Amino acid sequence: MDLLDALVAGGWLMLPLLGCSLVATVIVIERLWTLRARRIAPLGLGQEVCTLIRQGPVNLYWLESHSPLGGVMAAGLRNARLGHDQVRGRLQEAATAVIHDMERFLSPLGTIAAITPLLGLLGTVLGMIEVFAVIVSAGGAERSADLAGGISQALVTTAAGLTVAIPALMFHRYFQRRVEDITVRMEEQAGLLVEFLAHHQGGIALAEQPAADTSPAAERA
């Protein structure tokens, strides 16, 4: 049975299952590209920012455009003069926004993983109802084609639902774990900055420079 025959045999329920499959595929590809740890929370950024603070003005424009973690640290540095608690509060607020962005589309993916087996089960029930309707009808024993159609719908929709649900559930759990890992990395590096600021005796020099001058070398000038 090829794909077209399977779609026909499964009946109208194959349309929402196919739609769920396409949506899940798009979400998985987008999240695989977006949830890259080196893009969101590059290793060593916290130590680099501490070094820049020692050497001179910290270019907040460069830091914000560097990565989401850089944006979190820039939010904390803007409130460095207001005290340790304010820095922690702004870091937490900015990190919450980044985590929210990382969790984007995970809820729809989890929903797809949950409802597609139910759609397959619904197809199974409808197919079996059709089978029993043929059996109890007059001359049902001779209507083998109708019996086969009902059984085919029952089997195809169940298989299709599980085929969509299993990968969707696996990727949903995988992305949840990746978000947790990246969050831990962000907390560790932001913690370095908080500890450094708590022991830093001098004032924090900040600078806003245009996009043409956003390299780390500009921070040391």
CSV table of C-alpha atoms in Angstrom, one decimal:
chain,number,residue,atom,x,y,z
A,1,MET,CA,0.0,0.0,0.0
A,2,ASP,CA,1.5,3.3,-1.1
A,3,LEU,CA,1.0,6.7,0.6
A,4,LEU,CA,-1.9,7.7,-1.6
A,5,ASP,CA,-3.7,4.4,-1.0
A,6,ALA,CA,-3.1,4.8,2.8
A,7,LEU,CA,-4.6,8.3,2.8
A,8,VAL,CA,-7.6,7.1,0.9
A,9,ALA,CA,-8.1,4.0,3.1
A,10,GLY,CA,-7.8,6.1,6.3
A,11,GLY,CA,-10.7,8.3,5.3
A,12,TRP,CA,-11.2,11.9,6.3
A,13,LEU,CA,-9.3,11.5,9.6
A,14,MET,CA,-6.1,11.3,7.6
A,15,LEU,CA,-6.3,15.0,6.8
A,16,PRO,CA,-5.9,16.3,10.4
A,17,LEU,CA,-3.3,13.6,11.0
A,18,LEU,CA,-1.4,14.8,7.9
A,19,GLY,CA,-1.7,18.4,9.1
A,20,CYS,CA,-0.4,17.5,12.5
A,21,SER,CA,2.5,15.8,10.9
A,22,LEU,CA,3.4,18.8,8.8
A,23,VAL,CA,3.1,21.2,11.8
A,24,ALA,CA,5.2,18.9,14.0
A,25,THR,CA,7.9,18.6,11.3
A,26,VAL,CA,8.2,22.4,10.9
A,27,ILE,CA,8.4,22.9,14.7
A,28,VAL,CA,11.1,20.3,15.1
A,29,ILE,CA,13.2,21.8,12.4
A,30,GLU,CA,12.8,25.3,13.7
A,31,ARG,CA,13.6,24.3,17.3
A,32,LEU,CA,16.6,22.3,16.3
A,33,TRP,CA,18.0,25.4,14.6
A,34,THR,CA,17.0,27.8,17.4
A,35,LEU,CA,17.9,25.9,20.5
A,36,ARG,CA,21.6,25.8,20.0
A,37,ALA,CA,23.5,26.3,23.2
A,38,ARG,CA,26.4,28.1,21.6
A,39,ARG,CA,24.0,30.6,20.1
A,40,ILE,CA,21.9,31.3,23.2
A,41,ALA,CA,24.5,30.9,26.0
A,42,PRO,CA,28.1,30.8,24.6
A,43,LEU,CA,30.6,29.3,26.9
A,44,GLY,CA,33.0,31.8,28.4
A,45,LEU,CA,30.9,34.9,27.9
A,46,GLY,CA,30.5,35.5,31.7
A,47,GLN,CA,34.3,35.5,32.2
A,48,GLU,CA,34.8,37.7,29.1
A,49,VAL,CA,32.4,40.3,30.4
A,50,CYS,CA,34.1,40.3,33.8
A,51,THR,CA,37.4,40.9,32.0
A,52,LEU,CA,35.9,43.7,30.0
A,53,ILE,CA,34.6,45.4,33.2
A,54,ARG,CA,38.2,45.4,34.6
A,55,GLN,CA,39.7,46.9,31.4
A,56,GLY,CA,37.2,49.7,30.7
A,57,PRO,CA,33.8,50.6,29.5
A,58,VAL,CA,31.5,47.7,28.6
A,59,ASN,CA,29.8,48.2,25.3
A,60,LEU,CA,26.3,47.2,26.1
A,61,TYR,CA,25.3,47.4,22.4
A,62,TRP,CA,27.8,44.7,21.5
A,63,LEU,CA,26.8,42.6,24.6
A,64,GLU,CA,23.1,42.7,23.8
A,65,SER,CA,23.6,41.8,20.1
A,66,HIS,CA,26.1,39.0,21.0
A,67,SER,CA,23.6,36.4,22.3
A,68,PRO,CA,20.5,36.1,24.4
A,69,LEU,CA,22.8,35.5,27.4
A,70,GLY,CA,24.5,38.7,26.5
A,71,GLY,CA,21.2,40.5,26.6
A,72,VAL,CA,20.6,39.1,30.1
A,73,MET,CA,23.9,40.3,31.4
A,74,ALA,CA,23.5,43.7,29.8
A,75,ALA,CA,20.1,44.1,31.7
A,76,GLY,CA,21.9,43.3,34.9
A,77,LEU,CA,24.8,45.7,34.2
A,78,ARG,CA,22.4,48.6,33.5
A,79,ASN,CA,21.3,48.3,37.1
A,80,ALA,CA,24.7,47.7,38.7
A,81,ARG,CA,24.7,51.1,40.4
A,82,LEU,CA,21.3,50.3,42.1
A,83,GLY,CA,22.7,47.5,44.2
A,84,HIS,CA,23.2,43.8,44.3
A,85,ASP,CA,19.5,43.0,44.7
A,86,GLN,CA,18.5,45.1,41.7
A,87,VAL,CA,21.1,43.3,39.5
A,88,ARG,CA,19.8,39.9,40.5
A,89,GLY,CA,16.2,41.0,39.9
A,90,ARG,CA,17.0,42.3,36.4
A,91,LEU,CA,19.0,39.3,35.5
A,92,GLN,CA,16.1,37.0,36.6
A,93,GLU,CA,13.6,39.0,34.6
A,94,ALA,CA,15.7,39.0,31.5
A,95,ALA,CA,16.4,35.3,31.9
A,96,THR,CA,12.7,34.5,32.3
A,97,ALA,CA,12.0,36.2,28.9
A,98,VAL,CA,14.8,34.2,27.2
A,99,ILE,CA,13.5,30.9,28.7
A,100,HIS,CA,10.0,31.8,27.5
A,101,ASP,CA,11.4,32.3,24.0
A,102,MET,CA,13.2,28.9,24.2
A,103,GLU,CA,10.0,27.2,25.2
A,104,ARG,CA,8.1,28.7,22.2
A,105,PHE,CA,6.2,26.1,20.1
A,106,LEU,CA,6.9,23.3,22.6
A,107,SER,CA,3.3,23.4,23.9
A,108,PRO,CA,1.9,22.8,20.4
A,109,LEU,CA,4.4,20.0,19.8
A,110,GLY,CA,3.3,18.4,23.0
A,111,THR,CA,-0.4,18.8,22.1
A,112,ILE,CA,0.3,17.1,18.7
A,113,ALA,CA,2.0,14.2,20.5
A,114,ALA,CA,-1.1,13.9,22.8
A,115,ILE,CA,-3.9,14.2,20.3
A,116,THR,CA,-2.7,12.2,17.3
A,117,PRO,CA,-3.0,8.8,19.0
A,118,LEU,CA,-6.6,9.9,20.0
A,119,LEU,CA,-7.3,10.7,16.3
A,120,GLY,CA,-5.9,7.3,15.4
A,121,LEU,CA,-8.1,5.7,18.0
A,122,LEU,CA,-11.1,7.6,16.7
A,123,GLY,CA,-10.4,6.3,13.2
A,124,THR,CA,-10.2,2.8,14.6
A,125,VAL,CA,-13.6,3.1,16.3
A,126,LEU,CA,-15.2,4.6,13.2
A,127,GLY,CA,-13.7,1.8,11.1
A,128,MET,CA,-15.0,-0.9,13.4
A,129,ILE,CA,-18.4,0.7,13.5
A,130,GLU,CA,-18.5,0.5,9.7
A,131,VAL,CA,-17.4,-3.2,9.9
A,132,PHE,CA,-20.2,-4.1,12.3
A,133,ALA,CA,-22.7,-2.1,10.3
A,134,VAL,CA,-21.8,-4.2,7.2
A,135,ILE,CA,-22.0,-7.4,9.2
A,136,VAL,CA,-25.5,-6.8,10.6
A,137,SER,CA,-26.9,-5.5,7.3
A,138,ALA,CA,-28.7,-7.7,4.9
A,139,GLY,CA,-26.2,-9.6,2.8
A,140,GLY,CA,-23.3,-8.4,4.9
A,141,ALA,CA,-21.5,-11.7,4.5
A,142,GLU,CA,-21.1,-11.1,0.8
A,143,ARG,CA,-19.9,-7.5,1.1
A,144,SER,CA,-16.3,-8.3,1.6
A,145,ALA,CA,-15.1,-5.1,0.0
A,146,ASP,CA,-17.0,-2.9,2.5
A,147,LEU,CA,-15.7,-5.1,5.4
A,148,ALA,CA,-12.1,-4.7,4.1
A,149,GLY,CA,-12.6,-0.9,3.9
A,150,GLY,CA,-13.7,-0.6,7.5
A,151,ILE,CA,-10.9,-2.8,8.7
A,152,SER,CA,-8.4,-0.9,6.6
A,153,GLN,CA,-9.6,2.5,8.0
A,154,ALA,CA,-9.3,1.1,11.5
A,155,LEU,CA,-5.7,-0.1,11.0
A,156,VAL,CA,-4.4,2.8,8.9
A,157,THR,CA,-5.6,5.6,11.1
A,158,THR,CA,-4.1,3.9,14.2
A,159,ALA,CA,-0.8,3.4,12.5
A,160,ALA,CA,-0.8,7.0,11.2
A,161,GLY,CA,-1.6,8.4,14.7
A,162,LEU,CA,1.2,6.5,16.3
A,163,THR,CA,3.6,7.4,13.6
A,164,VAL,CA,3.1,11.1,14.2
A,165,ALA,CA,2.8,10.9,18.0
A,166,ILE,CA,5.9,8.9,18.8
A,167,PRO,CA,8.5,11.2,17.1
A,168,ALA,CA,6.6,14.3,18.3
A,169,LEU,CA,6.7,13.0,21.9
A,170,MET,CA,10.4,12.1,21.6
A,171,PHE,CA,11.4,15.6,20.3
A,172,HIS,CA,9.1,17.3,22.8
A,173,ARG,CA,11.0,15.6,25.7
A,174,TYR,CA,14.3,16.3,24.0
A,175,PHE,CA,13.7,20.0,23.6
A,176,GLN,CA,12.5,20.3,27.2
A,177,ARG,CA,15.7,18.8,28.3
A,178,ARG,CA,17.7,21.0,26.1
A,179,VAL,CA,16.0,24.1,27.5
A,180,GLU,CA,16.8,22.9,31.0
A,181,ASP,CA,20.5,22.4,30.1
A,182,ILE,CA,20.8,25.9,28.4
A,183,THR,CA,19.0,27.4,31.4
A,184,VAL,CA,21.5,25.9,33.8
A,185,ARG,CA,24.4,27.2,31.6
A,186,MET,CA,22.9,30.7,31.6
A,187,GLU,CA,22.5,30.6,35.4
A,188,GLU,CA,26.1,29.5,35.9
A,189,GLN,CA,27.5,32.3,33.7
A,190,ALA,CA,25.2,35.0,35.1
A,191,GLY,CA,26.2,33.8,38.6
A,192,LEU,CA,29.9,34.6,37.7
A,193,LEU,CA,28.9,38.1,36.8
A,194,VAL,CA,26.8,38.6,40.0
A,195,GLU,CA,29.7,37.3,42.1
A,196,PHE,CA,32.2,39.5,40.3
A,197,LEU,CA,30.0,42.6,40.8
A,198,ALA,CA,29.6,41.8,44.4
A,199,HIS,CA,33.3,41.9,45.0
A,200,HIS,CA,34.1,44.6,42.4
A,201,GLN,CA,35.1,47.8,44.3
A,202,GLY,CA,35.3,50.3,41.5
A,203,GLY,CA,32.4,51.7,39.5
A,204,ILE,CA,31.1,50.0,36.4
A,205,ALA,CA,31.8,52.0,33.2
A,206,LEU,CA,29.2,51.4,30.5
A,207,ALA,CA,29.1,52.6,26.9
A,208,GLU,CA,26.6,52.5,24.0
A,209,GLN,CA,28.4,52.3,20.7
A,210,PRO,CA,26.9,52.1,17.1
A,211,ALA,CA,26.7,48.8,15.2
A,212,ALA,CA,29.9,49.6,13.3
A,213,ASP,CA,32.0,49.4,16.5
A,214,THR,CA,30.7,46.4,18.3
A,215,SER,CA,33.6,44.0,18.5
A,216,PRO,CA,35.2,43.0,21.8
A,217,ALA,CA,38.3,45.0,20.8
A,218,ALA,CA,36.2,48.1,21.0
A,219,GLU,CA,35.5,47.3,24.6
A,220,ARG,CA,39.2,47.5,25.4
A,221,ALA,CA,39.8,50.8,23.6
